[in-house]
Coordinates of C-alpha atoms in Angstrom, one line a residue:
M1153 CA 29.2 7.9 -14.7
N1154 CA 30.2 4.6 -13.3
G1155 CA 28.0 1.7 -11.3
K1156 CA 29.8 2.6 -8.1
Q1157 CA 28.6 6.3 -8.3
H1158 CA 25.3 5.0 -8.6
L1159 CA 25.4 2.6 -5.6
N1160 CA 26.8 5.4 -3.3
Y1161 CA 24.0 7.9 -4.9
L1162 CA 21.6 5.1 -3.6
F1163 CA 23.4 4.3 -0.6
L1164 CA 22.8 8.0 0.9
S1165 CA 19.4 7.6 -0.1
L1166 CA 18.1 5.0 1.4
S1167 CA 20.1 6.2 4.1
S1168 CA 18.0 9.2 5.0
A1169 CA 15.0 7.3 4.0
L1170 CA 16.0 4.6 7.2
L1171 CA 16.5 7.7 9.5
L1172 CA 14.0 9.5 8.6
W1173 CA 11.4 6.2 9.4
L1174 CA 13.2 5.5 12.8
A1175 CA 12.9 9.3 13.3
W1176 CA 9.2 8.8 13.5
P1177 CA 6.6 7.1 15.6
P1178 CA 6.0 5.0 17.2
H1179 CA 9.6 5.1 17.5
H1180 CA 10.8 7.7 20.8
L1181 CA 14.0 8.2 18.8
G1182 CA 13.0 12.1 17.2
W1183 CA 16.5 13.2 17.7
I1184 CA 17.5 11.7 14.4
S1185 CA 15.9 13.7 12.4
F1186 CA 18.7 16.3 13.5
I1187 CA 20.8 14.2 11.5
A1188 CA 17.9 12.5 8.5
W1189 CA 18.3 15.1 6.0
V1190 CA 22.3 14.7 6.3
P1191 CA 23.3 11.4 3.3
L1192 CA 20.1 13.9 1.4
L1193 CA 22.2 16.8 1.2
F1194 CA 25.3 15.8 1.0
L1195 CA 23.6 13.1 -2.1
L1196 CA 22.5 16.2 -3.9
R1197 CA 26.3 17.9 -3.4
L1198 CA 27.4 14.2 -4.8
I1199 CA 25.3 14.6 -7.9
N1200 CA 26.0 18.4 -8.5
A1201 CA 30.0 17.1 -8.3
Q1202 CA 29.7 14.5 -10.2
S1203 CA 27.4 13.8 -12.8
S1204 CA 27.2 15.1 -16.6
R1205 CA 22.5 14.5 -15.6
K1206 CA 22.2 16.2 -12.7
S1207 CA 18.5 17.5 -12.4
L1208 CA 17.7 13.6 -14.0
Y1209 CA 19.9 12.3 -11.0
R1210 CA 18.8 14.4 -8.6
F1211 CA 14.7 13.9 -8.8
M1212 CA 15.4 10.3 -8.8
Y1213 CA 17.1 9.2 -6.0
T1214 CA 14.8 12.1 -4.0
F1215 CA 12.7 9.9 -5.5
I1216 CA 13.6 7.1 -4.2
A1217 CA 14.6 8.3 -0.6
L1218 CA 11.5 10.4 -0.2
V1219 CA 8.7 7.4 -1.3
T1220 CA 11.1 4.8 0.6
W1221 CA 10.0 6.9 3.3
N1222 CA 6.1 7.5 3.0
L1223 CA 6.3 3.1 2.5
L1224 CA 8.1 2.4 5.4
C1225 CA 6.4 4.7 7.7
T1226 CA 2.3 4.9 6.0
Y1227 CA 2.6 1.4 4.8
W1228 CA -0.1 -0.1 6.5
I1229 CA -3.0 1.9 3.7
K1230 CA -2.2 -1.3 1.8
N1231 CA -4.6 -3.0 4.4
A1232 CA -7.7 -1.1 3.5
S1233 CA -6.3 -0.1 -0.1
V1234 CA -2.9 -1.3 -2.2
F1235 CA -4.2 1.2 -4.9
G1236 CA -4.7 3.9 -1.9
A1237 CA -1.4 3.0 -0.2
I1238 CA 0.5 3.3 -4.3
A1239 CA -1.2 6.7 -4.6
A1240 CA -0.9 8.5 -0.8
A1241 CA 2.7 7.3 -1.5
V1242 CA 3.8 7.3 -4.7
I1243 CA 1.4 9.5 -6.6
V1244 CA 0.9 12.5 -4.7
N1245 CA 3.7 12.5 -1.7
G1246 CA 6.6 10.9 -3.8
L1247 CA 6.1 13.1 -6.8
L1248 CA 5.7 16.2 -4.5
M1249 CA 8.1 15.9 -1.9
P1250 CA 11.2 16.0 -4.2
L1251 CA 9.9 19.5 -5.4
P1252 CA 10.8 21.9 -2.9
L1253 CA 14.8 20.3 -2.7
M1254 CA 14.9 20.4 -7.0
L1255 CA 13.9 24.7 -5.9
Y1256 CA 16.5 24.3 -3.0
Q1257 CA 19.6 23.2 -5.6
W1258 CA 18.1 25.7 -8.2
L1259 CA 18.1 28.5 -6.0
T1260 CA 21.8 28.1 -4.1
R1261 CA 23.0 28.1 -7.6
K1262 CA 22.1 32.0 -8.1
I1263 CA 21.9 32.9 -4.5
N1264 CA 24.7 34.4 -2.2
P1265 CA 26.1 30.9 -0.1
R1266 CA 25.1 32.6 3.1
F1267 CA 21.1 32.1 1.9
H1268 CA 21.6 28.7 1.2
L1269 CA 20.1 27.9 4.3
W1270 CA 17.3 29.5 4.1
C1271 CA 16.9 28.0 0.3
F1272 CA 17.0 24.6 1.4
V1273 CA 14.4 24.8 5.0
A1274 CA 12.0 28.4 3.3
P1275 CA 10.5 25.8 -0.1
W1276 CA 10.5 23.4 2.3
L1277 CA 8.2 24.6 4.7
L1278 CA 5.9 25.6 2.1
F1279 CA 5.8 22.6 0.7
E1280 CA 4.3 21.6 4.0
F1281 CA 1.9 24.9 4.3
F1282 CA 0.1 23.9 0.9
H1283 CA 0.2 20.4 1.9
L1284 CA -1.9 21.0 4.1
N1285 CA -4.6 23.5 2.3
W1286 CA -5.5 21.4 -0.7
E1287 CA -7.6 18.9 -2.4
L1288 CA -5.0 16.2 -2.1
A1289 CA -3.9 16.9 1.8
W1290 CA -1.8 14.2 2.8
P1291 CA 0.1 16.6 6.3
W1292 CA 1.0 12.7 7.7
L1293 CA 4.8 13.2 7.4
T1294 CA 4.5 16.6 8.2
L1295 CA 8.0 16.5 9.4
G1296 CA 7.4 18.0 13.0
N1297 CA 5.1 15.2 13.7
A1298 CA 8.1 13.0 14.5
F1299 CA 8.1 14.9 18.4
A1300 CA 5.1 12.6 19.3
N1301 CA 6.7 11.0 21.1
N1302 CA 8.8 13.4 22.7
L1303 CA 6.7 16.0 23.9
S1304 CA 8.9 17.4 26.9
W1305 CA 11.2 18.8 23.5
I1306 CA 7.7 20.6 22.2
Q1307 CA 6.1 22.2 24.7
W1308 CA 6.7 25.8 22.7
Y1309 CA 4.0 24.7 19.8
E1310 CA 1.9 26.2 21.8
Y1311 CA 3.8 29.4 19.9
T1312 CA 4.8 27.3 16.4
G1313 CA 2.2 24.4 15.4
V1314 CA 4.0 21.3 13.7
L1315 CA 5.8 23.5 11.7
G1316 CA 8.0 25.4 14.1
G1317 CA 9.3 21.6 14.6
S1318 CA 10.1 21.1 11.2
F1319 CA 11.9 24.8 10.7
W1320 CA 14.2 23.2 14.1
I1321 CA 15.0 19.9 12.2
L1322 CA 15.7 21.5 8.5
T1323 CA 17.7 24.1 10.2
V1324 CA 19.7 21.6 11.9
N1325 CA 20.3 19.4 9.2
Y1326 CA 21.5 21.5 7.6
L1327 CA 24.0 23.2 9.8
I1328 CA 25.1 19.9 10.7
Y1329 CA 25.5 19.6 6.9
S1330 CA 27.4 22.5 6.5
L1331 CA 30.0 21.7 9.0
L1332 CA 30.7 18.5 7.7
V1333 CA 31.1 20.0 4.1
Q1334 CA 33.3 22.9 5.3
L1335 CA 35.4 20.7 7.9
N1336 CA 38.7 20.9 5.9
E1337 CA 38.5 24.5 4.9
F1338 CA 37.8 25.9 8.6
T1339 CA 40.0 27.2 10.7
V1340 CA 40.3 25.8 15.0
K1341 CA 37.9 29.1 16.0
E1342 CA 35.7 28.4 12.9
K1343 CA 34.9 25.1 13.8
L1344 CA 34.1 25.9 17.1
T1345 CA 31.9 28.7 16.1
Q1346 CA 30.1 26.7 14.2
T1347 CA 29.8 23.9 16.2
S1348 CA 28.4 26.1 19.1
I1349 CA 26.1 27.4 16.7
I1350 CA 24.6 23.5 16.3
M1351 CA 24.4 23.0 19.9
L1352 CA 22.4 26.1 21.0
S1353 CA 20.1 25.4 17.8
V1354 CA 19.3 22.1 19.3
C1355 CA 19.3 23.2 23.2
L1356 CA 17.8 26.4 23.1
P1357 CA 14.7 24.6 22.2
F1358 CA 14.4 22.0 25.0
L1359 CA 15.3 24.9 26.8
L1360 CA 13.0 27.0 25.5
S1361 CA 10.1 23.9 26.2
Y1362 CA 10.8 23.8 29.5
V1363 CA 10.1 26.8 30.6
V1364 CA 6.5 27.2 28.7
W1365 CA 5.6 24.0 29.8
R1366 CA 6.4 25.2 33.9
N1367 CA 4.7 28.6 32.9
Y1368 CA 1.8 26.9 31.8
L1369 CA 1.5 25.1 34.9
L1370 CA 1.7 27.9 36.8
H1371 CA -2.4 28.6 34.5
D1372 CA -3.4 25.2 35.2
A1373 CA -2.7 24.5 39.1
A1374 CA -5.2 27.6 39.2
N1375 CA -8.4 26.2 37.0
T1376 CA -9.5 24.2 38.9
K1377 CA -13.0 23.3 36.6
Q1378 CA -13.7 19.5 36.1
V1379 CA -15.2 17.2 33.8
Q1380 CA -15.8 13.8 34.9
V1381 CA -16.0 11.9 30.6
V1382 CA -16.7 8.0 30.0
I1383 CA -14.7 6.6 27.0
V1384 CA -16.1 3.5 25.0
Q1385 CA -14.2 1.3 22.5
P1386 CA -17.1 -1.5 21.5
N1387 CA -14.0 -2.6 18.8
H1388 CA -16.4 -4.0 16.4
D1389 CA -14.6 -5.2 13.1
P1390 CA -15.3 -2.6 10.8
Y1391 CA -14.5 -5.2 7.5
H1392 CA -17.3 -7.6 8.7
E1393 CA -19.3 -6.8 12.1
K1394 CA -19.5 -3.6 12.4
F1395 CA -21.6 -2.9 9.3
E1396 CA -22.6 -6.2 8.7
Q1397 CA -24.7 -6.5 12.4
P1398 CA -27.7 -4.8 13.2
P1399 CA -27.1 -1.1 14.2
N1400 CA -29.8 -1.2 17.7
L1401 CA -27.6 -4.9 18.5
L1402 CA -23.6 -2.8 18.1
V1403 CA -25.6 -0.1 20.3
N1404 CA -27.1 -2.5 22.9
E1405 CA -23.1 -3.1 23.2
M1406 CA -21.8 -0.2 23.3
L1407 CA -24.6 0.6 26.3
Q1408 CA -23.7 -2.5 28.2
L1409 CA -20.1 -1.5 28.3
S1410 CA -21.5 1.9 29.5
M1411 CA -22.9 1.3 32.4
Q1412 CA -20.1 -0.2 33.9
Q1413 CA -18.5 3.2 34.8
V1414 CA -21.5 5.7 33.8
D1415 CA -22.7 7.0 36.8
S1416 CA -24.4 10.3 38.2
E1417 CA -21.8 12.0 38.2
T1418 CA -20.8 11.4 34.8
Q1419 CA -21.6 14.5 32.4
Y1420 CA -20.3 13.0 29.1
L1421 CA -20.6 10.3 27.5
I1422 CA -18.5 9.1 24.0
L1423 CA -18.7 6.8 21.6
P1424 CA -16.7 6.4 18.1
E1425 CA -16.8 7.1 14.9
T1426 CA -19.8 6.3 12.9
A1427 CA -20.9 4.6 16.0
L1428 CA -24.7 4.7 14.8
T1429 CA -25.0 2.9 11.6
D1430 CA -28.7 3.3 10.9
G1431 CA -28.6 6.1 9.2
I1432 CA -29.9 8.8 10.4
V1433 CA -32.0 11.3 8.9
E1434 CA -31.4 15.1 10.5
N1435 CA -34.2 16.5 9.0
D1436 CA -36.9 14.6 11.3
N1437 CA -33.7 15.5 14.3
G1438 CA -33.3 11.5 14.2
N1439 CA -36.4 11.0 16.2
T1440 CA -37.3 7.7 13.2
S1441 CA -33.7 6.4 14.1
Q1442 CA -34.0 3.3 16.8
T1443 CA -30.5 4.0 17.7
I1444 CA -30.8 7.5 18.7
Q1445 CA -34.0 6.1 21.0
Q1446 CA -32.1 3.5 22.7
L1447 CA -29.0 6.3 23.3
K1448 CA -32.3 8.3 24.8
S1449 CA -33.3 6.2 26.9
L1450 CA -29.8 6.2 28.9
L1451 CA -30.6 10.0 28.8
E1452 CA -33.9 9.1 30.8
K1453 CA -31.8 7.3 33.5
F1454 CA -28.7 10.1 33.7
P1455 CA -30.2 13.5 32.3
Q1456 CA -27.2 15.1 33.5
L1457 CA -25.1 13.5 31.1
H1458 CA -24.1 14.6 27.7
I1459 CA -23.7 11.5 24.8
I1460 CA -21.0 12.4 22.0
S1461 CA -21.2 9.7 19.4
G1462 CA -20.1 9.3 15.4
A1463 CA -22.9 7.9 12.8
D1464 CA -23.9 8.2 9.4
T1465 CA -26.5 10.8 8.9
Y1466 CA -28.6 12.1 5.4
L1467 CA -30.2 15.0 4.9
F1468 CA -33.0 15.3 2.2
Y1469 CA -33.5 18.7 0.3
Q1470 CA -36.4 19.6 -3.0
D1471 CA -33.6 20.8 -4.7
K1472 CA -30.1 20.1 -5.3
A1473 CA -28.3 22.3 -2.7
T1474 CA -25.5 21.7 -2.4
A1475 CA -22.4 20.2 -4.6
T1476 CA -22.8 16.3 -3.5
A1477 CA -25.7 16.2 -3.3
R1478 CA -27.5 12.8 -4.8
Y1479 CA -31.1 12.3 -6.1
S1480 CA -33.2 9.5 -5.0
K1481 CA -35.3 7.9 -7.9
R1482 CA -36.8 6.3 -5.7
G1483 CA -37.8 9.0 -3.2
K1484 CA -37.7 11.8 -5.7
Q1485 CA -35.7 13.8 -3.7
W1486 CA -31.9 15.2 -3.5
Y1487 CA -30.3 13.8 -0.5
D1488 CA -26.4 14.1 1.2
V1489 CA -24.9 11.5 3.1
F1490 CA -22.3 12.3 6.0
N1491 CA -19.7 11.2 8.4
T1492 CA -21.2 12.7 10.9
A1493 CA -20.8 14.1 14.9
L1494 CA -23.6 13.8 16.7
Q1495 CA -24.7 15.2 20.9
L1496 CA -27.7 14.5 22.9
N1497 CA -28.9 16.3 25.9
H1498 CA -31.8 15.5 27.9
G1499 CA -34.2 18.1 26.8
D1500 CA -32.5 19.6 23.7
S1501 CA -32.9 18.8 20.2
V1502 CA -29.9 16.6 18.7
Q1503 CA -26.7 18.7 17.7
F1504 CA -24.8 17.8 14.6
Y1505 CA -21.6 18.3 13.3
H1506 CA -20.4 16.7 10.0
K1507 CA -16.7 16.2 9.0
S1508 CA -14.9 18.7 7.2
K1509 CA -12.1 17.4 6.6
L1510 CA -12.6 14.8 4.4
V1511 CA -10.2 12.2 3.5
P1512 CA -9.1 12.2 -0.4
G1513 CA -10.4 9.6 -2.8
V1514 CA -12.2 8.2 -0.1
E1515 CA -14.9 10.4 1.8
R1516 CA -14.3 12.7 -1.0
M1517 CA -13.1 13.0 -4.8
P1518 CA -10.8 15.6 -5.3
Y1519 CA -10.9 17.5 -9.0
P1520 CA -13.5 15.1 -9.6
R1521 CA -13.2 16.1 -13.5
I1522 CA -9.4 15.0 -13.0
F1523 CA -9.6 12.3 -11.3
G1524 CA -13.2 10.7 -11.1
F1525 CA -11.9 7.7 -12.3
L1526 CA -10.1 6.3 -9.0
E1527 CA -13.7 5.9 -7.7
D1528 CA -13.2 2.7 -7.2
F1529 CA -10.4 2.5 -5.7
A1530 CA -11.4 4.4 -2.9
I1531 CA -8.5 4.0 0.8
E1532 CA -10.3 3.2 3.3
L1533 CA -9.0 5.7 6.0
G1534 CA -11.9 6.3 7.8
G1535 CA -15.2 5.4 9.3
T1536 CA -17.4 5.7 6.3
S1537 CA -16.5 5.7 2.3
G1538 CA -17.9 6.9 -0.8
S1539 CA -18.2 10.7 -1.8
L1540 CA -20.0 12.3 1.3
G1541 CA -21.6 15.5 2.3
A1542 CA -19.2 18.3 4.7
Q1543 CA -19.8 21.6 5.9
D1544 CA -17.5 24.2 5.2
E1545 CA -15.8 25.0 8.6
A1546 CA -15.0 23.2 12.3
G1547 CA -18.4 23.7 14.8
V1548 CA -18.9 23.3 18.1
F1549 CA -20.9 21.5 20.5
T1550 CA -22.6 23.6 23.3
G1551 CA -24.5 22.6 26.3
L1552 CA -22.6 22.3 29.7
N1553 CA -19.1 22.6 28.1
T1554 CA -19.0 24.0 24.8
V1555 CA -17.2 20.9 23.1
A1556 CA -15.3 20.1 19.5
P1557 CA -16.1 16.9 17.8
V1558 CA -13.3 16.1 15.9
I1559 CA -14.0 13.4 13.4
C1560 CA -10.7 10.6 12.5
Y1561 CA -8.8 12.6 9.9
E1562 CA -9.9 16.3 11.1
S1563 CA -7.0 15.6 14.1
I1564 CA -3.8 15.6 11.9
F1565 CA -5.1 19.3 10.7
G1566 CA -3.5 21.7 13.6
N1567 CA -4.9 25.5 12.2
Y1568 CA -7.9 23.0 11.5
V1569 CA -8.1 21.9 15.4
A1570 CA -7.5 25.9 16.4
D1571 CA -10.2 26.6 14.8
Y1572 CA -13.0 24.4 16.9
V1573 CA -11.3 26.1 20.3
R1574 CA -11.6 30.3 18.0
K1575 CA -15.3 29.4 18.3
G1576 CA -15.1 28.7 21.8
A1577 CA -14.4 24.7 22.8
E1578 CA -13.3 24.0 26.1
F1579 CA -12.2 20.6 25.1
I1580 CA -11.5 18.6 22.7
C1581 CA -13.4 15.1 21.4
I1582 CA -11.2 13.2 19.2
I1583 CA -13.6 10.3 17.9
T1584 CA -12.0 7.5 15.3
N1585 CA -12.3 4.7 13.9
D1586 CA -9.1 3.3 13.2
G1587 CA -9.6 -0.6 12.3
W1588 CA -9.2 0.0 8.7
W1589 CA -5.2 0.2 9.1
G1590 CA -4.9 -3.3 10.9
N1591 CA -2.4 -3.9 14.1
T1592 CA 0.3 -1.6 12.8
E1593 CA 2.2 2.0 13.1
G1594 CA -1.3 3.4 11.7
Y1595 CA -3.5 4.0 15.1
M1596 CA -0.3 4.3 17.0
Q1597 CA 0.8 7.3 14.5
H1598 CA -2.7 8.7 14.7
C1599 CA -3.1 8.6 18.5
A1600 CA 0.2 10.3 19.1
Y1601 CA -0.9 12.7 17.1
A1602 CA -3.5 14.0 19.2
S1603 CA -0.7 14.9 21.9
L1604 CA 0.2 17.6 19.3
R1605 CA -3.2 19.2 19.3
A1606 CA -3.3 19.4 22.9
I1607 CA -0.3 21.3 23.3
E1608 CA -1.2 23.1 20.2
T1609 CA -3.9 23.9 21.7
R1610 CA -4.0 24.1 25.1
R1611 CA -7.2 21.5 25.5
A1612 CA -7.5 18.1 26.8
I1613 CA -8.9 15.3 24.9
A1614 CA -10.9 12.4 25.5
R1615 CA -10.0 10.5 22.6
S1616 CA -12.8 7.0 21.1
A1617 CA -11.8 4.6 18.8
N1618 CA -13.4 2.3 17.7
T1619 CA -10.1 0.2 18.1
G1620 CA -7.1 1.7 18.3
I1621 CA -6.0 3.1 21.5
S1622 CA -9.1 5.5 23.3
C1623 CA -7.4 7.7 25.5
F1624 CA -7.5 10.7 28.0
I1625 CA -4.8 13.5 26.6
D1626 CA -4.2 16.4 28.6
A1627 CA -3.0 19.8 28.1
T1628 CA 0.5 18.9 28.2
G1629 CA -0.2 16.0 25.6
Q1630 CA 0.2 13.3 28.3
R1631 CA -1.7 10.2 27.8
S1632 CA -3.2 8.0 30.4
Q1633 CA -5.4 4.7 30.8
D1634 CA -4.7 4.0 26.5
T1635 CA -6.5 0.6 25.9
D1636 CA -5.1 -2.2 24.3
W1637 CA -5.7 -2.7 20.7
W1638 CA -8.5 -4.7 19.6
E1639 CA -10.3 -5.2 23.3
P1640 CA -13.3 -3.7 24.0
A1641 CA -12.8 -1.2 27.2
V1642 CA -14.2 1.7 28.8
I1643 CA -12.8 4.0 30.8
K1644 CA -13.8 6.9 33.3
G1645 CA -11.8 10.2 33.6
K1646 CA -11.9 13.9 34.7
I1647 CA -10.4 16.6 32.1
K1648 CA -10.0 19.8 32.5
P1649 CA -12.0 22.1 30.1
D1650 CA -9.7 25.9 29.6
S1651 CA -10.4 29.2 28.0
I1652 CA -7.1 30.4 27.0
L1653 CA -6.5 31.2 24.0
T1654 CA -2.2 30.2 22.6
F1655 CA -0.4 32.5 20.3
Y1656 CA -1.0 28.9 17.8
V1657 CA -4.8 29.3 18.0
R1658 CA -4.5 32.9 17.8
F1659 CA -2.5 33.0 14.9
G1660 CA -2.5 29.8 12.7
D1661 CA -0.2 28.2 10.8
Y1662 CA 1.8 31.6 10.1
I1663 CA 5.2 29.7 10.2
G1664 CA 3.6 28.4 6.5
W1665 CA 3.3 32.1 5.5
L1666 CA 6.8 33.4 6.3
A1667 CA 8.1 30.9 4.1
L1668 CA 5.8 31.6 1.1
L1669 CA 6.9 35.5 1.5
A1670 CA 10.8 34.0 2.2
T1671 CA 10.4 31.9 -0.8
M1672 CA 9.5 34.7 -2.6
A1673 CA 12.1 37.0 -1.4
L1674 CA 14.7 33.9 -2.8
L1675 CA 12.8 33.6 -6.3
I1676 CA 13.3 37.5 -6.5
N1677 CA 16.7 37.2 -5.2
A1678 CA 17.8 34.3 -7.4
K1679 CA 16.0 36.4 -11.0
I1680 CA 17.9 39.6 -9.8
S1681 CA 21.3 37.5 -9.6
G1682 CA 20.8 35.9 -12.5
N1683 CA 20.1 39.1 -14.7
K1684 CA 23.3 40.3 -13.2
N1685 CA 24.8 37.2 -13.9

């Protein structure tokens, strides 16, 4: 094995990483994802043909490709924690992502070539499905997210979710790779046939997207319901101002912004994640909270108003009621701390929702017996850091409408957001604090992913960021009134509540389960073939 071969391997490895980065938001180059995996597939083929240390080099060079992709797309994590960037991009994704490719290589040695496409597609889809559903979940780079800025291509996500986009990308890449590999062996007719299959696999989803979009517009035209919403972006520095200034002063600033747009016809006012920082006690329904009283004063002026806000809250117990409860020696009782969304409206009790999808290593220590030593290296991605309590499932706010309160990190989990809709949510309210990441691609990607949730659920979204991008998103994923980075702002608009249940809402990430079945079938096939050999 000579140095030139290693340079070739490195070139192919970094080519895939660069193409995947270019395909990713905030770039509007999703089409590049259709060829981004081709160099990596050729890399694996070359290693198999040239190297005597196949397993080592396959893992090493796929690791280089996938870690580089992670770092290029999510380097901004370092703004909150350098260790966080290493943990998320290298330790977790970097070590896990090569595994489905290693399985692909093993399967292709055992199975008939006509199944090799599925040997590539099914294990990767299973990896993405798994990565959505364990305690170290970090699905930021789920392949289907690549089209977050190409919404006209993927209106069919209401049937498949983002895993459908991942399937599309992987399939087209493998078909192109297969054509290039066998180009010299194919007859002219075979080349035309394979090229036609590739063209159909690319173009048919575009046509399907148009048909689905037109069909949805017919439904939307018949929906005459509207809700007037005001969204506040206070722009408080999360590293200094937000958690150092008196909470009542911060709320006063938000109320002053609100009064620029709130009027007698405004039905919802949305404030961002952890907008209320005075540690609200839920046991007394927030009655001892100064910030709650400030918001109630606004309700006295506008009794028709519903206020949804993020908050830090506490819940006290007489015993250790939950696994996350901590003991206060001073108060001699147990308590939980929550990253909370709450809703206030005139005359009713405060409704609380506790963030369920907690950021690993920040708001929740995954597998604490193993990773407890990492507690000192928390990655600041959300609004609140530390070991937090959580709800077991999604919850909705009731009142004039049924609303999904989605907090920050939760908005990248399609099936979890669909849970709110299954519980009756008529529109979605995303509250977030994207200031932790600085003026980088991070806050842009996070906002772009919200459009995918709108398409999957066919729900309009009101998105309030402490800073970043606050905006309105309609049920086709189109954004309007985007606010600027690091600028206080208040926007007003009308959104349409809806009760339609999409195929994806009804069946969730069924593609992940199909990938599990397909992978199991391939493994059984490989075992049988191996026994025969």
